[in-house]
Amino acid sequence: MINSKLEQELNNQLNAELYSAYLYLSMSAFLSTKNLPGFSHWMKVQFEEEQAHAMKLFQYIMDRGGMVTLQEIKAPQAEWKGIIDVFENVVNHEAYITERINNLVDLALEQKDHATVTLMQWYVNEQVEEEASVRDIFDQLKLIDGQGAGLFMLDREARQRTFTPIK
Ligand code: OFO
């Protein structure tokens, strides 16, 4: 059985992951209107990844005999100033998610819930990867000032991204 405080926080994190998915889907739609099909695709893959993060928590709560309580998902922002602004938002959002994950690890340690500590280690590592990859794109976009041939090339590269299911 899982401690009720931890169960609540895992449910909150499930909601945060679904919100992340929703946010990236919104970005995908926005980028499509800006004639950036590669980045629009990249965001759709990101949407799939976030859903997978959410489903991993969903399954874990149930496996531990806990109760999944789905909450309202708030509407994400729909417009940004441009591609640089989009990725600045992504970088900040992922830093926020990392902070939430770290708090969950602290709570699991406090509750001496080793299974949750182990699960959360997966998210800790995932966040390192996510933050590094989005910071990379953000830096490249700033370098080319978010325009011109550089943007065209980055958009083409973004189109190559594929979704890899997680375990
Ligand atoms: Fe689920 O890692 Fe991004 O938000």
Short mmCIF file of N, CA and C and ligand atoms in Angstrom, two decimals:
data_model
loop_
_atom_site.label_atom_id
_atom_site.label_comp_id
_atom_site.label_asym_id
_atom_site.label_seq_id
_atom_site.Cartn_x
_atom_site.Cartn_y
_atom_site.Cartn_z
N MET A 1 0.84 -1.21 0.00
CA MET A 1 0.00 0.00 0.00
C MET A 1 0.87 1.26 0.00
N ILE A 2 0.32 2.26 -0.55
CA ILE A 2 1.07 3.52 -0.64
C ILE A 2 0.50 4.54 0.35
N ASN A 3 1.43 5.28 0.94
CA ASN A 3 1.05 6.33 1.87
C ASN A 3 0.17 7.38 1.17
N SER A 4 -0.84 7.90 1.88
CA SER A 4 -1.82 8.76 1.20
C SER A 4 -1.25 10.09 0.72
N LYS A 5 -0.27 10.62 1.46
CA LYS A 5 0.35 11.88 1.02
C LYS A 5 1.11 11.66 -0.30
N LEU A 6 1.82 10.54 -0.34
CA LEU A 6 2.57 10.20 -1.55
C LEU A 6 1.62 9.92 -2.72
N GLU A 7 0.54 9.22 -2.40
CA GLU A 7 -0.47 8.93 -3.44
C GLU A 7 -1.00 10.24 -4.03
N GLN A 8 -1.27 11.19 -3.17
CA GLN A 8 -1.77 12.51 -3.62
C GLN A 8 -0.76 13.20 -4.53
N GLU A 9 0.51 13.19 -4.07
CA GLU A 9 1.55 13.88 -4.85
C GLU A 9 1.83 13.18 -6.19
N LEU A 10 1.72 11.86 -6.21
CA LEU A 10 1.89 11.14 -7.48
C LEU A 10 0.74 11.47 -8.42
N ASN A 11 -0.45 11.60 -7.86
CA ASN A 11 -1.60 12.02 -8.68
C ASN A 11 -1.40 13.44 -9.22
N ASN A 12 -0.85 14.29 -8.38
CA ASN A 12 -0.58 15.66 -8.84
C ASN A 12 0.45 15.66 -9.97
N GLN A 13 1.44 14.76 -9.83
CA GLN A 13 2.47 14.69 -10.87
C GLN A 13 1.89 14.11 -12.16
N LEU A 14 0.98 13.16 -12.02
CA LEU A 14 0.28 12.62 -13.20
C LEU A 14 -0.42 13.76 -13.94
N ASN A 15 -1.05 14.63 -13.19
CA ASN A 15 -1.72 15.79 -13.79
C ASN A 15 -0.69 16.72 -14.45
N ALA A 16 0.44 16.92 -13.79
CA ALA A 16 1.47 17.82 -14.35
C ALA A 16 2.03 17.27 -15.66
N GLU A 17 2.16 15.94 -15.74
CA GLU A 17 2.66 15.32 -16.99
C GLU A 17 1.62 15.47 -18.10
N LEU A 18 0.35 15.31 -17.74
CA LEU A 18 -0.70 15.48 -18.75
C LEU A 18 -0.77 16.93 -19.21
N TYR A 19 -0.54 17.85 -18.28
CA TYR A 19 -0.51 19.26 -18.66
C TYR A 19 0.67 19.51 -19.62
N SER A 20 1.82 18.90 -19.31
CA SER A 20 2.98 19.06 -20.20
C SER A 20 2.62 18.59 -21.60
N ALA A 21 1.94 17.44 -21.68
CA ALA A 21 1.53 16.91 -22.99
C ALA A 21 0.65 17.93 -23.71
N TYR A 22 -0.28 18.46 -22.98
CA TYR A 22 -1.23 19.44 -23.52
C TYR A 22 -0.51 20.71 -24.00
N LEU A 23 0.45 21.15 -23.20
CA LEU A 23 1.23 22.35 -23.55
C LEU A 23 1.99 22.13 -24.86
N TYR A 24 2.62 20.96 -24.99
CA TYR A 24 3.41 20.71 -26.19
C TYR A 24 2.53 20.50 -27.42
N LEU A 25 1.34 19.98 -27.18
CA LEU A 25 0.40 19.83 -28.30
C LEU A 25 -0.02 21.22 -28.79
N SER A 26 -0.22 22.11 -27.84
CA SER A 26 -0.57 23.49 -28.19
C SER A 26 0.57 24.16 -28.97
N MET A 27 1.79 23.89 -28.53
CA MET A 27 2.95 24.44 -29.24
C MET A 27 3.04 23.86 -30.64
N SER A 28 2.71 22.59 -30.77
CA SER A 28 2.74 21.94 -32.08
C SER A 28 1.79 22.65 -33.04
N ALA A 29 0.60 22.95 -32.56
CA ALA A 29 -0.40 23.63 -33.40
C ALA A 29 0.11 25.03 -33.77
N PHE A 30 0.66 25.73 -32.78
CA PHE A 30 1.15 27.09 -33.02
C PHE A 30 2.26 27.09 -34.07
N LEU A 31 3.20 26.16 -33.92
CA LEU A 31 4.35 26.13 -34.84
C LEU A 31 3.94 25.75 -36.26
N SER A 32 2.87 24.98 -36.35
CA SER A 32 2.36 24.65 -37.68
C SER A 32 1.86 25.92 -38.37
N THR A 33 1.24 26.81 -37.60
CA THR A 33 0.75 28.07 -38.21
C THR A 33 1.92 28.98 -38.59
N LYS A 34 3.10 28.71 -38.04
CA LYS A 34 4.27 29.55 -38.37
C LYS A 34 5.10 28.91 -39.47
N ASN A 35 4.53 27.94 -40.17
CA ASN A 35 5.23 27.25 -41.26
C ASN A 35 6.53 26.60 -40.81
N LEU A 36 6.44 25.96 -39.65
CA LEU A 36 7.59 25.21 -39.15
C LEU A 36 7.14 23.75 -38.93
N PRO A 37 6.94 23.00 -40.02
CA PRO A 37 6.41 21.64 -39.88
C PRO A 37 7.32 20.71 -39.07
N GLY A 38 8.64 20.93 -39.18
CA GLY A 38 9.59 20.08 -38.45
C GLY A 38 9.42 20.26 -36.94
N PHE A 39 9.39 21.51 -36.51
CA PHE A 39 9.24 21.78 -35.07
C PHE A 39 7.84 21.41 -34.58
N SER A 40 6.85 21.56 -35.46
CA SER A 40 5.49 21.15 -35.10
C SER A 40 5.47 19.64 -34.85
N HIS A 41 6.17 18.91 -35.70
CA HIS A 41 6.29 17.45 -35.54
C HIS A 41 7.04 17.12 -34.25
N TRP A 42 8.13 17.85 -34.00
CA TRP A 42 8.96 17.63 -32.81
C TRP A 42 8.10 17.76 -31.55
N MET A 43 7.23 18.76 -31.55
CA MET A 43 6.36 18.98 -30.39
C MET A 43 5.31 17.87 -30.26
N LYS A 44 4.90 17.31 -31.39
CA LYS A 44 3.92 16.21 -31.33
C LYS A 44 4.59 14.98 -30.71
N VAL A 45 5.86 14.78 -31.04
CA VAL A 45 6.60 13.66 -30.42
C VAL A 45 6.74 13.93 -28.92
N GLN A 46 7.00 15.18 -28.59
CA GLN A 46 7.12 15.56 -27.18
C GLN A 46 5.80 15.31 -26.44
N PHE A 47 4.71 15.60 -27.12
CA PHE A 47 3.36 15.33 -26.58
C PHE A 47 3.22 13.83 -26.26
N GLU A 48 3.68 13.00 -27.19
CA GLU A 48 3.59 11.55 -26.97
C GLU A 48 4.46 11.12 -25.79
N GLU A 49 5.65 11.73 -25.69
CA GLU A 49 6.55 11.39 -24.57
C GLU A 49 5.92 11.73 -23.24
N GLU A 50 5.31 12.91 -23.18
CA GLU A 50 4.69 13.33 -21.92
C GLU A 50 3.53 12.43 -21.53
N GLN A 51 2.78 11.98 -22.54
CA GLN A 51 1.69 11.05 -22.25
C GLN A 51 2.26 9.75 -21.67
N ALA A 52 3.39 9.33 -22.23
CA ALA A 52 4.04 8.11 -21.73
C ALA A 52 4.50 8.31 -20.28
N HIS A 53 5.03 9.50 -19.97
CA HIS A 53 5.43 9.79 -18.59
C HIS A 53 4.23 9.71 -17.66
N ALA A 54 3.11 10.24 -18.13
CA ALA A 54 1.88 10.23 -17.33
C ALA A 54 1.41 8.79 -17.11
N MET A 55 1.45 8.00 -18.19
CA MET A 55 0.94 6.63 -18.09
C MET A 55 1.80 5.75 -17.20
N LYS A 56 3.08 6.08 -17.13
CA LYS A 56 3.97 5.31 -16.24
C LYS A 56 3.54 5.55 -14.78
N LEU A 57 3.19 6.77 -14.46
CA LEU A 57 2.72 7.09 -13.10
C LEU A 57 1.34 6.46 -12.85
N PHE A 58 0.49 6.55 -13.86
CA PHE A 58 -0.86 5.97 -13.78
C PHE A 58 -0.77 4.49 -13.39
N GLN A 59 0.08 3.76 -14.12
CA GLN A 59 0.23 2.33 -13.87
C GLN A 59 0.85 2.07 -12.50
N TYR A 60 1.84 2.88 -12.15
CA TYR A 60 2.53 2.69 -10.87
C TYR A 60 1.58 2.86 -9.69
N ILE A 61 0.76 3.91 -9.73
CA ILE A 61 -0.18 4.15 -8.62
C ILE A 61 -1.08 2.93 -8.46
N MET A 62 -1.57 2.41 -9.58
CA MET A 62 -2.45 1.24 -9.52
C MET A 62 -1.69 0.00 -9.03
N ASP A 63 -0.48 -0.18 -9.53
CA ASP A 63 0.32 -1.35 -9.11
C ASP A 63 0.57 -1.35 -7.60
N ARG A 64 0.64 -0.16 -7.03
CA ARG A 64 0.89 -0.07 -5.58
C ARG A 64 -0.41 -0.11 -4.77
N GLY A 65 -1.49 -0.39 -5.44
CA GLY A 65 -2.77 -0.48 -4.73
C GLY A 65 -3.33 0.89 -4.38
N GLY A 66 -2.83 1.90 -5.04
CA GLY A 66 -3.32 3.26 -4.78
C GLY A 66 -4.51 3.60 -5.67
N MET A 67 -5.01 4.79 -5.46
CA MET A 67 -6.18 5.23 -6.22
C MET A 67 -5.76 6.35 -7.18
N VAL A 68 -6.01 6.14 -8.46
CA VAL A 68 -5.74 7.21 -9.44
C VAL A 68 -6.92 8.18 -9.40
N THR A 69 -6.60 9.45 -9.18
CA THR A 69 -7.66 10.47 -9.19
C THR A 69 -7.30 11.49 -10.27
N LEU A 70 -8.02 11.44 -11.37
CA LEU A 70 -7.72 12.37 -12.47
C LEU A 70 -8.26 13.76 -12.13
N GLN A 71 -7.44 14.74 -12.40
CA GLN A 71 -7.83 16.12 -12.10
C GLN A 71 -8.01 16.90 -13.40
N GLU A 72 -8.57 18.06 -13.25
CA GLU A 72 -8.74 18.93 -14.40
C GLU A 72 -7.37 19.31 -14.98
N ILE A 73 -7.28 19.35 -16.31
CA ILE A 73 -6.02 19.79 -16.94
C ILE A 73 -6.24 21.22 -17.41
N LYS A 74 -5.43 22.14 -16.89
CA LYS A 74 -5.69 23.53 -17.27
C LYS A 74 -5.30 23.79 -18.74
N ALA A 75 -6.00 24.75 -19.32
CA ALA A 75 -5.75 25.07 -20.73
C ALA A 75 -4.37 25.69 -20.87
N PRO A 76 -3.58 25.20 -21.84
CA PRO A 76 -2.24 25.78 -22.03
C PRO A 76 -2.31 27.08 -22.83
N GLN A 77 -1.22 27.81 -22.77
CA GLN A 77 -1.06 28.99 -23.61
C GLN A 77 -1.22 28.56 -25.07
N ALA A 78 -1.73 29.46 -25.92
CA ALA A 78 -1.95 29.08 -27.32
C ALA A 78 -1.05 29.83 -28.29
N GLU A 79 -0.49 30.95 -27.82
CA GLU A 79 0.34 31.76 -28.73
C GLU A 79 1.63 32.21 -28.06
N TRP A 80 2.65 32.33 -28.88
CA TRP A 80 3.95 32.78 -28.39
C TRP A 80 4.47 33.84 -29.35
N LYS A 81 5.56 34.49 -28.93
CA LYS A 81 6.10 35.57 -29.79
C LYS A 81 6.79 35.00 -31.02
N GLY A 82 7.26 33.76 -30.91
CA GLY A 82 7.98 33.13 -32.03
C GLY A 82 8.66 31.88 -31.51
N ILE A 83 9.48 31.29 -32.37
CA ILE A 83 10.11 30.01 -32.04
C ILE A 83 11.06 30.12 -30.82
N ILE A 84 11.77 31.23 -30.70
CA ILE A 84 12.68 31.37 -29.55
C ILE A 84 11.87 31.43 -28.25
N ASP A 85 10.79 32.17 -28.29
CA ASP A 85 9.91 32.29 -27.12
C ASP A 85 9.33 30.91 -26.76
N VAL A 86 8.95 30.14 -27.77
CA VAL A 86 8.41 28.80 -27.52
C VAL A 86 9.44 27.98 -26.74
N PHE A 87 10.68 27.96 -27.24
CA PHE A 87 11.68 27.11 -26.59
C PHE A 87 12.15 27.66 -25.25
N GLU A 88 12.07 28.94 -25.08
CA GLU A 88 12.39 29.49 -23.75
C GLU A 88 11.34 28.99 -22.75
N ASN A 89 10.10 28.95 -23.20
CA ASN A 89 9.02 28.41 -22.36
C ASN A 89 9.23 26.93 -22.05
N VAL A 90 9.70 26.19 -23.04
CA VAL A 90 9.93 24.76 -22.83
C VAL A 90 11.05 24.57 -21.79
N VAL A 91 12.14 25.32 -21.95
CA VAL A 91 13.26 25.22 -21.01
C VAL A 91 12.77 25.51 -19.59
N ASN A 92 12.00 26.58 -19.44
CA ASN A 92 11.50 26.95 -18.10
C ASN A 92 10.53 25.91 -17.57
N HIS A 93 9.69 25.41 -18.46
CA HIS A 93 8.71 24.41 -18.02
C HIS A 93 9.40 23.14 -17.54
N GLU A 94 10.42 22.71 -18.28
CA GLU A 94 11.12 21.48 -17.88
C GLU A 94 11.90 21.68 -16.57
N ALA A 95 12.40 22.89 -16.35
CA ALA A 95 13.09 23.16 -15.07
C ALA A 95 12.08 23.06 -13.93
N TYR A 96 10.88 23.53 -14.18
CA TYR A 96 9.81 23.45 -13.18
C TYR A 96 9.45 21.99 -12.89
N ILE A 97 9.37 21.18 -13.96
CA ILE A 97 9.04 19.76 -13.79
C ILE A 97 10.15 19.05 -13.00
N THR A 98 11.38 19.41 -13.29
CA THR A 98 12.51 18.80 -12.56
C THR A 98 12.40 19.11 -11.06
N GLU A 99 12.03 20.33 -10.76
CA GLU A 99 11.88 20.72 -9.36
C GLU A 99 10.78 19.88 -8.69
N ARG A 100 9.70 19.67 -9.40
CA ARG A 100 8.60 18.85 -8.87
C ARG A 100 9.06 17.40 -8.63
N ILE A 101 9.83 16.88 -9.59
CA ILE A 101 10.33 15.50 -9.46
C ILE A 101 11.25 15.40 -8.24
N ASN A 102 12.12 16.38 -8.09
CA ASN A 102 13.04 16.37 -6.94
C ASN A 102 12.26 16.41 -5.62
N ASN A 103 11.20 17.19 -5.58
CA ASN A 103 10.37 17.25 -4.37
C ASN A 103 9.72 15.90 -4.08
N LEU A 104 9.34 15.23 -5.16
CA LEU A 104 8.72 13.90 -4.99
C LEU A 104 9.75 12.89 -4.45
N VAL A 105 10.98 13.00 -4.91
CA VAL A 105 12.03 12.12 -4.40
C VAL A 105 12.22 12.39 -2.90
N ASP A 106 12.27 13.66 -2.54
CA ASP A 106 12.43 14.03 -1.12
C ASP A 106 11.32 13.41 -0.28
N LEU A 107 10.10 13.53 -0.79
CA LEU A 107 8.95 13.00 -0.04
C LEU A 107 9.03 11.47 0.08
N ALA A 108 9.39 10.81 -1.02
CA ALA A 108 9.49 9.34 -1.00
C ALA A 108 10.58 8.90 -0.01
N LEU A 109 11.68 9.66 0.05
CA LEU A 109 12.76 9.33 0.98
C LEU A 109 12.28 9.52 2.42
N GLU A 110 11.57 10.61 2.62
CA GLU A 110 11.04 10.94 3.95
C GLU A 110 10.09 9.83 4.43
N GLN A 111 9.30 9.31 3.48
CA GLN A 111 8.32 8.26 3.82
C GLN A 111 8.97 6.87 3.81
N LYS A 112 10.26 6.83 3.53
CA LYS A 112 10.99 5.55 3.41
C LYS A 112 10.28 4.60 2.42
N ASP A 113 9.76 5.17 1.36
CA ASP A 113 9.10 4.36 0.33
C ASP A 113 10.12 4.08 -0.79
N HIS A 114 10.81 2.98 -0.65
CA HIS A 114 11.91 2.67 -1.57
C HIS A 114 11.46 2.42 -3.01
N ALA A 115 10.28 1.82 -3.15
CA ALA A 115 9.78 1.55 -4.51
C ALA A 115 9.56 2.87 -5.25
N THR A 116 9.00 3.86 -4.54
CA THR A 116 8.76 5.16 -5.20
C THR A 116 10.09 5.88 -5.46
N VAL A 117 11.03 5.73 -4.54
CA VAL A 117 12.35 6.34 -4.78
C VAL A 117 12.93 5.77 -6.07
N THR A 118 12.84 4.46 -6.23
CA THR A 118 13.37 3.80 -7.44
C THR A 118 12.64 4.30 -8.68
N LEU A 119 11.32 4.36 -8.61
CA LEU A 119 10.55 4.85 -9.76
C LEU A 119 10.99 6.28 -10.10
N MET A 120 11.10 7.11 -9.08
CA MET A 120 11.41 8.52 -9.34
C MET A 120 12.81 8.71 -9.90
N GLN A 121 13.70 7.75 -9.64
CA GLN A 121 15.05 7.86 -10.22
C GLN A 121 14.96 7.86 -11.75
N TRP A 122 14.01 7.09 -12.26
CA TRP A 122 13.81 7.06 -13.72
C TRP A 122 13.47 8.47 -14.21
N TYR A 123 12.58 9.14 -13.48
CA TYR A 123 12.17 10.50 -13.87
C TYR A 123 13.32 11.50 -13.70
N VAL A 124 14.12 11.29 -12.66
CA VAL A 124 15.28 12.18 -12.45
C VAL A 124 16.19 12.12 -13.67
N ASN A 125 16.49 10.90 -14.12
CA ASN A 125 17.36 10.73 -15.28
C ASN A 125 16.72 11.28 -16.56
N GLU A 126 15.44 11.03 -16.70
CA GLU A 126 14.71 11.51 -17.87
C GLU A 126 14.77 13.04 -17.94
N GLN A 127 14.65 13.68 -16.78
CA GLN A 127 14.69 15.14 -16.75
C GLN A 127 16.05 15.68 -17.18
N VAL A 128 17.11 14.97 -16.80
CA VAL A 128 18.46 15.41 -17.20
C VAL A 128 18.52 15.43 -18.73
N GLU A 129 18.03 14.36 -19.34
CA GLU A 129 18.02 14.27 -20.81
C GLU A 129 17.13 15.33 -21.44
N GLU A 130 15.94 15.47 -20.90
CA GLU A 130 14.98 16.44 -21.47
C GLU A 130 15.54 17.85 -21.39
N GLU A 131 16.06 18.20 -20.21
CA GLU A 131 16.57 19.57 -20.05
C GLU A 131 17.73 19.81 -21.01
N ALA A 132 18.62 18.82 -21.14
CA ALA A 132 19.79 19.00 -22.02
C ALA A 132 19.33 19.16 -23.47
N SER A 133 18.39 18.34 -23.92
CA SER A 133 18.00 18.42 -25.34
C SER A 133 17.27 19.72 -25.65
N VAL A 134 16.41 20.18 -24.75
CA VAL A 134 15.70 21.42 -25.08
C VAL A 134 16.61 22.65 -24.94
N ARG A 135 17.55 22.58 -24.01
CA ARG A 135 18.50 23.69 -23.87
C ARG A 135 19.37 23.80 -25.13
N ASP A 136 19.72 22.65 -25.65
CA ASP A 136 20.50 22.58 -26.89
C ASP A 136 19.79 23.29 -28.03
N ILE A 137 18.53 22.93 -28.23
CA ILE A 137 17.75 23.54 -29.32
C ILE A 137 17.58 25.03 -29.06
N PHE A 138 17.29 25.39 -27.82
CA PHE A 138 17.11 26.81 -27.46
C PHE A 138 18.39 27.60 -27.80
N ASP A 139 19.53 27.05 -27.43
CA ASP A 139 20.81 27.75 -27.70
C ASP A 139 21.05 27.89 -29.21
N GLN A 140 20.75 26.83 -29.96
CA GLN A 140 20.95 26.90 -31.41
C GLN A 140 20.01 27.94 -32.03
N LEU A 141 18.80 27.98 -31.54
CA LEU A 141 17.84 28.96 -32.08
C LEU A 141 18.30 30.39 -31.80
N LYS A 142 18.87 30.60 -30.62
CA LYS A 142 19.36 31.95 -30.29
C LYS A 142 20.53 32.32 -31.19
N LEU A 143 21.36 31.32 -31.47
CA LEU A 143 22.54 31.52 -32.30
C LEU A 143 22.17 32.03 -33.70
N ILE A 144 21.09 31.50 -34.23
CA ILE A 144 20.66 31.89 -35.58
C ILE A 144 19.58 32.97 -35.53
N ASP A 145 19.35 33.45 -34.33
CA ASP A 145 18.35 34.50 -34.11
C ASP A 145 16.94 34.07 -34.55
N GLY A 146 16.71 32.77 -34.55
CA GLY A 146 15.38 32.23 -34.87
C GLY A 146 14.88 32.52 -36.27
N GLN A 147 15.82 32.66 -37.21
CA GLN A 147 15.34 32.95 -38.57
C GLN A 147 16.28 32.49 -39.69
N GLY A 148 15.81 32.72 -40.91
CA GLY A 148 16.65 32.49 -42.09
C GLY A 148 16.93 31.03 -42.40
N ALA A 149 18.06 30.85 -43.11
CA ALA A 149 18.44 29.50 -43.55
C ALA A 149 18.72 28.59 -42.36
N GLY A 150 19.26 29.19 -41.29
CA GLY A 150 19.54 28.40 -40.07
C GLY A 150 18.27 27.78 -39.53
N LEU A 151 17.22 28.57 -39.51
CA LEU A 151 15.94 28.08 -39.00
C LEU A 151 15.40 26.97 -39.90
N PHE A 152 15.54 27.16 -41.18
CA PHE A 152 15.10 26.16 -42.14
C PHE A 152 15.81 24.82 -41.89
N MET A 153 17.12 24.90 -41.65
CA MET A 153 17.91 23.69 -41.38
C MET A 153 17.47 23.03 -40.07
N LEU A 154 17.31 23.84 -39.03
CA LEU A 154 16.91 23.28 -37.73
C LEU A 154 15.53 22.65 -37.81
N ASP A 155 14.66 23.27 -38.58
CA ASP A 155 13.31 22.73 -38.74
C ASP A 155 13.37 21.37 -39.44
N ARG A 156 14.24 21.27 -40.42
CA ARG A 156 14.40 20.00 -41.15
C ARG A 156 14.92 18.90 -40.22
N GLU A 157 15.86 19.31 -39.35
CA GLU A 157 16.44 18.37 -38.40
C GLU A 157 15.38 17.91 -37.39
N ALA A 158 14.54 18.86 -36.96
CA ALA A 158 13.49 18.56 -35.95
C ALA A 158 12.50 17.54 -36.49
N ARG A 159 12.35 17.53 -37.80
CA ARG A 159 11.40 16.61 -38.44
C ARG A 159 11.84 15.14 -38.30
N GLN A 160 13.13 14.94 -38.04
CA GLN A 160 13.66 13.57 -37.94
C GLN A 160 13.31 12.88 -36.62
N ARG A 161 12.85 13.64 -35.65
CA ARG A 161 12.63 13.06 -34.32
C ARG A 161 11.55 11.97 -34.36
N THR A 162 11.83 10.88 -33.66
CA THR A 162 10.82 9.80 -33.57
C THR A 162 10.53 9.49 -32.11
N PHE A 163 9.37 8.96 -31.88
CA PHE A 163 8.97 8.60 -30.52
C PHE A 163 9.43 7.18 -30.21
N THR A 164 10.13 7.04 -29.09
CA THR A 164 10.55 5.71 -28.64
C THR A 164 9.74 5.37 -27.40
N PRO A 165 8.93 4.32 -27.48
CA PRO A 165 8.13 3.96 -26.30
C PRO A 165 9.03 3.68 -25.08
N ILE A 166 8.54 4.04 -23.91
CA ILE A 166 9.34 3.82 -22.69
C ILE A 166 8.89 2.55 -22.00
N LYS A 167 9.75 2.06 -21.08
CA LYS A 167 9.35 0.84 -20.34
C LYS A 167 8.85 1.23 -18.97
FE1 OFO B 1 7.59 14.63 -18.36
O1 OFO B 1 9.12 15.52 -18.75
FE2 OFO B 1 8.72 17.01 -19.71
O2 OFO B 1 7.48 17.76 -18.72
#
